[in-house]
Amino acid sequence: MTYLSYFACMLEEWTAVEYLKKYFFHMVIISVTISAILVFFIVPLTILFFIYLTNVLLIIYQRNGEVKADPLSDVWDSARKTVASFWDIYARIWHGYELHGVENLPEGPGIVVYYHGAIPIDYLYFLSRLFLWKKRLCLSVADHFVFRLPGLKLLLEVTGVMPGTREECLSALKNGHLVSISPGGVREALFSDESYQLMWGNRKGFAQVALDAKVPIIPMYTQNVREGYRMFKERRFFRQLYETTRLPFTPPYGGLPVKFRTYIGEPIPYDPNITTDELVEKTKTAVQALIKKHQTIPGSIWKALLDRFDKHCKSD
């Protein structure tokens, strides 16, 4: 064996070339799997990171300015504008976000009822743009588990997120606020799919509050929200786990830059002669009508991506 051949053999052994050849296929499979996992979950995790970062920035603003005012007061408006501007830029870049039908929102109080996607990021976009356009805060009813999340207390208070008891909602409406709620809530987020089926169950509290407060209900829906972020197909175990604990153990995935368009429908005016059940059905019909008008069913990720290049809104 020549010195050159001997050196080549030693180099192969040192660099583990033979080892790599033997296990190359396995390494490719592992690399592809890890890459797929990162692609599926990196955007939802990024959103979560930005949400916590927003809360940290609000804490810094509070301490530096020694702000002790009520989180819902106008003192926080400059901070709200900064936060809203950040999320609006994110919405424009990542989802080409559009908001239609703002003129359907009443000048006074009202209840906004919307379809709940796997991740309600579209709703966050709506809140941000509404504040930037109208300098108006829409208070949000959230599931109880949201308030168990650590480190978000100030953000929830400043953006007007509340557990949504009957008394809280009536008080907010009495003070002239818009109040929003998704009757499907977490169940709809977890177990609805690209068919965009509403999963309201027997939820009718929002309708009773609307009647008690004598305010209109405004339906709202975001096009392609299920194509942007999805849940894994329902499994009986996860469904039973949620029904038992009321905690969302199923992680969302996706985050593709599909087109998002939020449509605000015509308000359902207060009618003293309507029952709670009838108002629930009218509201459900109005939300379903928005879905039917603006959404391809079943939803298509490819079409939702191509919508980014479509300058015209479907049936707008």
Short mmCIF file of N, CA and C in Angstrom, two decimals, residues 95-100 122 125 220-225 258-264 294-295 303-304 306-316:
data_model
loop_
_atom_site.label_atom_id
_atom_site.label_comp_id
_atom_site.label_asym_id
_atom_site.label_seq_id
_atom_site.Cartn_x
_atom_site.Cartn_y
_atom_site.Cartn_z
N HIS A 95 -49.97 37.56 6.83
CA HIS A 95 -51.26 37.08 6.33
C HIS A 95 -51.95 38.05 5.37
N GLY A 96 -51.27 39.14 5.00
CA GLY A 96 -51.92 40.11 4.10
C GLY A 96 -53.28 40.50 4.63
N TYR A 97 -53.36 40.74 5.92
CA TYR A 97 -54.64 40.86 6.62
C TYR A 97 -55.48 42.04 6.11
N GLU A 98 -56.79 41.77 5.97
CA GLU A 98 -57.76 42.79 5.59
C GLU A 98 -58.95 42.73 6.56
N LEU A 99 -59.51 43.89 6.83
CA LEU A 99 -60.69 43.99 7.70
C LEU A 99 -61.80 44.70 6.93
N HIS A 100 -62.94 44.05 6.81
CA HIS A 100 -64.07 44.59 6.06
C HIS A 100 -65.32 44.68 6.94
N ASP A 122 -56.37 35.72 14.30
CA ASP A 122 -57.16 36.63 13.46
C ASP A 122 -57.93 37.63 14.32
N TYR A 125 -55.63 40.29 15.39
CA TYR A 125 -55.47 41.24 14.28
C TYR A 125 -56.64 42.22 14.24
N MET A 220 -69.27 37.96 13.04
CA MET A 220 -67.94 38.20 12.45
C MET A 220 -67.28 36.87 12.11
N TYR A 221 -66.52 36.89 11.02
CA TYR A 221 -65.85 35.67 10.58
C TYR A 221 -64.58 36.04 9.81
N THR A 222 -63.53 35.22 9.96
CA THR A 222 -62.28 35.44 9.23
C THR A 222 -62.06 34.34 8.21
N GLN A 223 -61.94 34.75 6.96
CA GLN A 223 -61.72 33.82 5.86
C GLN A 223 -60.35 33.13 5.99
N ASN A 224 -60.34 31.82 5.77
CA ASN A 224 -59.12 30.98 5.73
C ASN A 224 -58.46 30.78 7.09
N VAL A 225 -59.16 31.09 8.18
CA VAL A 225 -58.52 30.98 9.49
C VAL A 225 -58.12 29.54 9.81
N VAL A 258 -51.19 32.22 4.72
CA VAL A 258 -52.40 32.29 3.89
C VAL A 258 -53.06 33.65 4.07
N LYS A 259 -53.97 33.95 3.16
CA LYS A 259 -54.69 35.23 3.21
C LYS A 259 -55.76 35.22 4.29
N PHE A 260 -55.76 36.23 5.13
CA PHE A 260 -56.80 36.41 6.14
C PHE A 260 -57.63 37.64 5.81
N ARG A 261 -58.94 37.46 5.76
CA ARG A 261 -59.86 38.60 5.62
C ARG A 261 -60.95 38.45 6.66
N THR A 262 -61.08 39.43 7.52
CA THR A 262 -62.14 39.40 8.53
C THR A 262 -63.33 40.19 8.02
N TYR A 263 -64.50 39.55 8.09
CA TYR A 263 -65.74 40.19 7.62
C TYR A 263 -66.68 40.40 8.81
N ILE A 264 -67.11 41.64 8.97
CA ILE A 264 -68.07 41.98 10.02
C ILE A 264 -69.43 42.11 9.34
N HIS A 294 -68.11 33.75 2.16
CA HIS A 294 -66.70 34.13 2.00
C HIS A 294 -65.70 32.98 2.05
N GLN A 295 -66.18 31.77 2.33
CA GLN A 295 -65.24 30.68 2.52
C GLN A 295 -65.50 29.51 1.57
N LYS A 303 -55.51 27.07 -2.06
CA LYS A 303 -56.32 28.22 -2.48
C LYS A 303 -56.12 29.40 -1.55
N ALA A 304 -56.01 29.10 -0.25
CA ALA A 304 -55.80 30.17 0.72
C ALA A 304 -54.47 30.87 0.50
N LEU A 306 -52.98 31.05 -2.51
CA LEU A 306 -53.13 31.78 -3.77
C LEU A 306 -53.95 33.06 -3.58
N ASP A 307 -54.79 33.08 -2.55
CA ASP A 307 -55.58 34.28 -2.27
C ASP A 307 -54.70 35.48 -1.95
N ARG A 308 -53.46 35.22 -1.54
CA ARG A 308 -52.52 36.33 -1.28
C ARG A 308 -52.29 37.16 -2.54
N PHE A 309 -52.46 36.53 -3.71
CA PHE A 309 -52.20 37.22 -4.97
C PHE A 309 -53.49 37.71 -5.63
N ASP A 310 -54.63 37.47 -4.96
CA ASP A 310 -55.92 37.88 -5.48
C ASP A 310 -56.27 39.24 -4.89
N LYS A 311 -56.40 40.23 -5.73
CA LYS A 311 -56.66 41.60 -5.26
C LYS A 311 -58.14 41.81 -4.97
N HIS A 312 -58.98 40.88 -5.37
CA HIS A 312 -60.41 41.07 -5.19
C HIS A 312 -60.94 40.10 -4.14
N CYS A 313 -61.78 40.58 -3.26
CA CYS A 313 -62.33 39.76 -2.21
C CYS A 313 -63.46 38.92 -2.77
N LYS A 314 -63.59 37.69 -2.28
CA LYS A 314 -64.68 36.83 -2.68
C LYS A 314 -65.99 37.39 -2.17
N SER A 315 -66.89 37.72 -3.12
CA SER A 315 -68.23 38.19 -2.77
C SER A 315 -68.21 39.33 -1.77
N ASP A 316 -67.23 40.20 -1.91
CA ASP A 316 -67.11 41.28 -0.92
C ASP A 316 -68.19 42.34 -1.19
#
